[in-house]
Short mmCIF file of C-alpha atoms in Angstrom, two decimals:
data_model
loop_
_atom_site.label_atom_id
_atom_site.label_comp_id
_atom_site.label_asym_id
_atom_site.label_seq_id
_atom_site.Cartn_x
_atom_site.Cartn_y
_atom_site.Cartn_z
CA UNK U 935 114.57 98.14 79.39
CA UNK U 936 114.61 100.07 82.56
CA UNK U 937 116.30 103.95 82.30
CA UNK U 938 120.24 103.47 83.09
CA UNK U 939 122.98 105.34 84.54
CA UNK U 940 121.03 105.63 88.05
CA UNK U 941 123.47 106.20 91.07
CA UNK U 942 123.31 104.17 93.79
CA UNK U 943 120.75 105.04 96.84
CA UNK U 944 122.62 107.24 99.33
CA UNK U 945 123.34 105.18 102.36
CA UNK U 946 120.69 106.32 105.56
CA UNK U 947 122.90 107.95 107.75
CA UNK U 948 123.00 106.17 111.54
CA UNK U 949 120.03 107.06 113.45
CA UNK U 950 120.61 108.66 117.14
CA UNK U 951 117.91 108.57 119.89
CA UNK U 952 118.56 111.87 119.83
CA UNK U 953 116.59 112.36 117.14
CA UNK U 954 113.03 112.81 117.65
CA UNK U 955 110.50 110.74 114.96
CA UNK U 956 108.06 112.89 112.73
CA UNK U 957 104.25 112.88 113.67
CA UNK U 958 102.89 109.55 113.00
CA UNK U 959 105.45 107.51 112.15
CA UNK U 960 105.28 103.84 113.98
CA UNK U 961 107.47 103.24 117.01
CA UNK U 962 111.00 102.97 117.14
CA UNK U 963 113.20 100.58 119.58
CA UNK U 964 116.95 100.79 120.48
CA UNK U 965 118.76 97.28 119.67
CA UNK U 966 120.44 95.33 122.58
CA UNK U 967 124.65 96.76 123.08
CA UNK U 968 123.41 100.02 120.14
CA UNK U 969 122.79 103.00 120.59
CA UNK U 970 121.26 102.58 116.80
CA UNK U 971 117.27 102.72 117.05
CA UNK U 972 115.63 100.08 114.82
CA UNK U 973 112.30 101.35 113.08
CA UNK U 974 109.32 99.12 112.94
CA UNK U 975 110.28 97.95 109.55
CA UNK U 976 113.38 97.24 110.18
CA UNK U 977 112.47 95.07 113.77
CA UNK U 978 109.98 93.35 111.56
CA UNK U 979 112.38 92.37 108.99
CA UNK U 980 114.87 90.63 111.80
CA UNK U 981 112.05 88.92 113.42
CA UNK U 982 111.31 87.58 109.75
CA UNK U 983 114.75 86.51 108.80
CA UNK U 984 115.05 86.33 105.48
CA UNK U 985 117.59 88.40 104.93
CA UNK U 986 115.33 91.53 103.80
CA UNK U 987 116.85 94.48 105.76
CA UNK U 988 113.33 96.17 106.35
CA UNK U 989 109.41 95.21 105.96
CA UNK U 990 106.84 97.39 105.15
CA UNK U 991 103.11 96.26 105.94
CA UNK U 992 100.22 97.66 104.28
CA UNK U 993 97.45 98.43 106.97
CA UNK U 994 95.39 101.30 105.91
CA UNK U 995 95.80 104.36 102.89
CA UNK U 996 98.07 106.86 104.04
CA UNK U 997 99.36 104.41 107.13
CA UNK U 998 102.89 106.07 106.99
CA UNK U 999 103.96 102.54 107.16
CA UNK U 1000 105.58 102.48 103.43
CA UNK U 1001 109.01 102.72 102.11
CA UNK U 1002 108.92 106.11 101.00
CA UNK U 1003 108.11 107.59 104.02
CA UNK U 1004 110.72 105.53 105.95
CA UNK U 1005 112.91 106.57 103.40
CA UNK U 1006 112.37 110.18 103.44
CA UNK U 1007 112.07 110.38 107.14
CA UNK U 1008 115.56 108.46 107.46
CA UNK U 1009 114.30 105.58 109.26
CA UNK U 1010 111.26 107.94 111.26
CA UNK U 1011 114.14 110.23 112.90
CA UNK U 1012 112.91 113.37 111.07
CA UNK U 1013 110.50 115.56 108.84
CA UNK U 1014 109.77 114.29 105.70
CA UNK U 1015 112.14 114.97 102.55
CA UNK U 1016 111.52 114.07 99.28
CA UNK U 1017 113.68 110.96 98.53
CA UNK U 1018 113.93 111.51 94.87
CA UNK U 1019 116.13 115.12 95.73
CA UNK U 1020 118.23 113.84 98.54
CA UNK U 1021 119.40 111.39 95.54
CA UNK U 1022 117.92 107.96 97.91
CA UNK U 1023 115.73 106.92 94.72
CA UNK U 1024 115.24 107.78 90.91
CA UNK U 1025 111.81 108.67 89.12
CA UNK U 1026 111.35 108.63 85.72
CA UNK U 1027 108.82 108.95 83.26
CA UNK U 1028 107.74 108.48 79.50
CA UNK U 1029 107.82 112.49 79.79
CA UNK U 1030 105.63 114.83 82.15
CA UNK U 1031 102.97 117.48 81.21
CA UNK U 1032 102.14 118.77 84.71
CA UNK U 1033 104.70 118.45 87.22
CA UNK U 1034 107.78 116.77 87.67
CA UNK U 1035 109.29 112.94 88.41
CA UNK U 1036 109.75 114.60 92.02
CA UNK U 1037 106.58 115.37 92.68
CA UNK U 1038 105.41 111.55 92.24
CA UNK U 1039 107.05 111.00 95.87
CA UNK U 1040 106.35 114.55 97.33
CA UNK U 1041 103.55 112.56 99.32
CA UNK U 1042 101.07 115.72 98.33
CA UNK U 1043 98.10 116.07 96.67
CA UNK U 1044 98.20 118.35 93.56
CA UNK U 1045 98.29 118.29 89.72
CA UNK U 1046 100.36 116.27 87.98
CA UNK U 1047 100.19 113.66 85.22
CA UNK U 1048 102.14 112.14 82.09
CA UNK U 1049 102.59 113.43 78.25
CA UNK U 1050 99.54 111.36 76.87
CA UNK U 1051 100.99 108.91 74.64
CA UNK U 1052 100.48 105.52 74.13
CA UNK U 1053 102.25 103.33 77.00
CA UNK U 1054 103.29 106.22 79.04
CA UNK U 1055 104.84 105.49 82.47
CA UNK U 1056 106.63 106.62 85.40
CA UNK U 1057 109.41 104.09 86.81
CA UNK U 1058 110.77 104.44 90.23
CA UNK U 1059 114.75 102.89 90.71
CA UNK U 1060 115.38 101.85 94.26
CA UNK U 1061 118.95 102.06 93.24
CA UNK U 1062 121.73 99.46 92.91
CA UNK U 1063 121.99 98.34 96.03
CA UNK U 1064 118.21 98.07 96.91
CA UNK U 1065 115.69 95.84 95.60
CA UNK U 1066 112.21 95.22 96.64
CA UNK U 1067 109.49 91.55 96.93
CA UNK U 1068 106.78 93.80 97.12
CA UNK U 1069 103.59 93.22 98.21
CA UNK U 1070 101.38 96.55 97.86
CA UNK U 1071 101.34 100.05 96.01
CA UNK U 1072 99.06 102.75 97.09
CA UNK U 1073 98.53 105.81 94.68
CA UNK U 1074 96.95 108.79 94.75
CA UNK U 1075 95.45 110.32 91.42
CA UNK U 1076 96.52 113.28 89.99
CA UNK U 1077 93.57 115.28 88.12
CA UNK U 1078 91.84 117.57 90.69
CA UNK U 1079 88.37 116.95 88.44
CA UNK U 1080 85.90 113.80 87.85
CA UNK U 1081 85.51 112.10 84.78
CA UNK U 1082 89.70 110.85 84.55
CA UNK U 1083 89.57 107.64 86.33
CA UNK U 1084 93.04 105.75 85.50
CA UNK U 1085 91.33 102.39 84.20
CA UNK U 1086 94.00 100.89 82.20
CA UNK U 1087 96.62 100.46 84.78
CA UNK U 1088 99.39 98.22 84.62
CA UNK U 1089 102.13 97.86 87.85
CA UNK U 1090 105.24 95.86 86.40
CA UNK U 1091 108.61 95.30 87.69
CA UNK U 1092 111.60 94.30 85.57
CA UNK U 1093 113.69 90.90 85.44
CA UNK U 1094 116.89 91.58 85.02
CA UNK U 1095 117.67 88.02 83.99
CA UNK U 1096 114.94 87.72 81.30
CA UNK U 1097 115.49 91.01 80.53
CA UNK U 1098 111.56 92.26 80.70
CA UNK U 1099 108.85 93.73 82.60
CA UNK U 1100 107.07 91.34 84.71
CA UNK U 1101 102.67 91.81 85.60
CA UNK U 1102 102.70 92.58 89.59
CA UNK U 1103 98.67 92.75 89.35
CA UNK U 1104 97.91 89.00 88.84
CA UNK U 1105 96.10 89.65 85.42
CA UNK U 1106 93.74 91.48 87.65
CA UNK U 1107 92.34 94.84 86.41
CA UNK U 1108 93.17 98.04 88.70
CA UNK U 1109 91.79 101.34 88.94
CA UNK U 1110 92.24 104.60 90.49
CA UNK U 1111 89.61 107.34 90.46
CA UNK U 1112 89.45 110.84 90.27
CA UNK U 1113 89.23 113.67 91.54
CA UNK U 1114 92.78 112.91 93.52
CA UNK U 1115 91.32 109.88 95.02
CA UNK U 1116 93.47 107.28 96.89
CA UNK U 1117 93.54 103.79 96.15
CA UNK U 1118 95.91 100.64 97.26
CA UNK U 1119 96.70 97.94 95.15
CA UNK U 1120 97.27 94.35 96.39
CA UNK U 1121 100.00 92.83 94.11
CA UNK U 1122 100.72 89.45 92.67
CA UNK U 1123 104.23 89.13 92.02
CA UNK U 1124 105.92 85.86 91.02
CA UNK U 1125 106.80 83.83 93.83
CA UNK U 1126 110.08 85.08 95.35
CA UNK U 1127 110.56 88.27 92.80
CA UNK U 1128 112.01 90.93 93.80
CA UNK U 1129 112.78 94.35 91.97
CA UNK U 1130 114.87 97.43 91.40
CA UNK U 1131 112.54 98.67 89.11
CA UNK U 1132 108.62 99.39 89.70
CA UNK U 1133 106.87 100.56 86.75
CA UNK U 1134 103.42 102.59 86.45
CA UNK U 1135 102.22 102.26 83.15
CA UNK U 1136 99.26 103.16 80.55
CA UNK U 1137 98.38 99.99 79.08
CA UNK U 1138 95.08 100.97 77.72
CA UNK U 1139 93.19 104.51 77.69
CA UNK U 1140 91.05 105.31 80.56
CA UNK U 1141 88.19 107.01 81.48
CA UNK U 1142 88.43 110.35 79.50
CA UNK U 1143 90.20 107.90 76.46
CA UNK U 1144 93.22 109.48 76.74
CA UNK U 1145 96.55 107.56 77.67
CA UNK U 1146 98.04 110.40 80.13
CA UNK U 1147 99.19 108.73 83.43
CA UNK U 1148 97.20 110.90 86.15
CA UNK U 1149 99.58 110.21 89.15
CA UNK U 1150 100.55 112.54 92.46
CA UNK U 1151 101.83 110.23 94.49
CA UNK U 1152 103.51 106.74 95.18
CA UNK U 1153 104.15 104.47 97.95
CA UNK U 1154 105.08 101.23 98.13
CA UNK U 1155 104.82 98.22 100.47
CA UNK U 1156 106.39 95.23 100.80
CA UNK U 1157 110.31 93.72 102.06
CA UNK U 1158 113.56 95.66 101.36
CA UNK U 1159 116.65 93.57 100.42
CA UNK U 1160 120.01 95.22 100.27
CA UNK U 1161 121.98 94.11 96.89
CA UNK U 1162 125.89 93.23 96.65
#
């Protein structure tokens, strides 16, 4: 089962024109009788209407088109923040040996990786009221040297109503390689899915036989529903 006793995302405060997007991010639009700028993601999700409150296309690695970056640049109206402090989202993991949970949505490049131990993971919790149909996941690896590729990968989310963790890959093998290189994974959910909890996970050892999740960084892609 997923970790419990997450609190619920903080609500994005209400976004001003006054404040000025951070390098990068996509364009921003004020909606008709608002003074409340919609964000790309956000536009595309009304002119989608299906009720998701935000969609996040996959174009290119390190796009700054994902939901962590929207989320820790409330909505593109300011420098980056990691998510996981301002208390927006919740990492976990099987248990770290270089870093933290924090660092997994940092967006930087350094050290970091799991206790190695057979099915170790790191689970990011959208929160209560958040819930994702997701569509990509682009990670960056976490060992600064060759020879670690992460080669038994397995991306899952977990059904709450059959009460397990779901394959987002399709049955399709994944890998990322090392030395911290970048790579984006097209996912396979069930039709209509959509998930609170995204989980990283170990399911065979990889290059260097070891079991140690070798993971820096996170993002994810796809459309954001609100919950409740």
């Amino acid at each position: 089962a997923p970790p419990s006793g997450a609190a619920a995302v903080a609500g994005l405060p209400v976004l001003t024109p006054a404040n000025a997007p951070p390098r990068g991010a996509p364009p921003m639009a004020v909606s008709a009788g608002s003074e409340r700028p919609l964000s790309e993601p956000e536009l595309s999700a009304r002119d989608a209407n299906d009720g998701s409150v935000a969609l996040f296309r996959y174009s290119s690695d390190g796009d700054n088109r994902g939901y962590i970056f929207w989320l820790g640049t409330t909505g593109y109206t300011r420098a980056f923040e990691n998510p996981h402090a301002l208390g927006r989202l919740r990492v976990t993991s099987s248990g770290m040996a270089m870093g933290d949970e924090a660092t997994l949505v940092a967006r930087r490049r350094c050290p970091c990786w799991t206790e190695d131990r057979v099915g170790a993971n790191v689970c990011v919790d959208l929160g209560r009221n958040r819930c994702m149909a997701l569509t990509h996941v682009t990670l960056c690896h976490g060992n600064p040297a060759a020879g670690h590729d992460l080669t038994g990968l397995a991306v899952e989310g977990y059904d709450t109503v059959a009460q397990q963790w779901m394959d987002l890959l399709g049955g399709r093998a994944a890998a990322v390689r090392s030395a911290h290189g970048v790579g984006t994974l097209e996912l396979a959910p069930p039709p209509d899915a959509r998930f609170r909890h995204i989980r990283l996970r170990s399911a065979a050892p990889h290059q260097d036989g070891s079991h140690s999740l070798q993971l820096c960084a996170i993002e994810l892609y796809g459309s954001l529903f609100k919950v409740g």
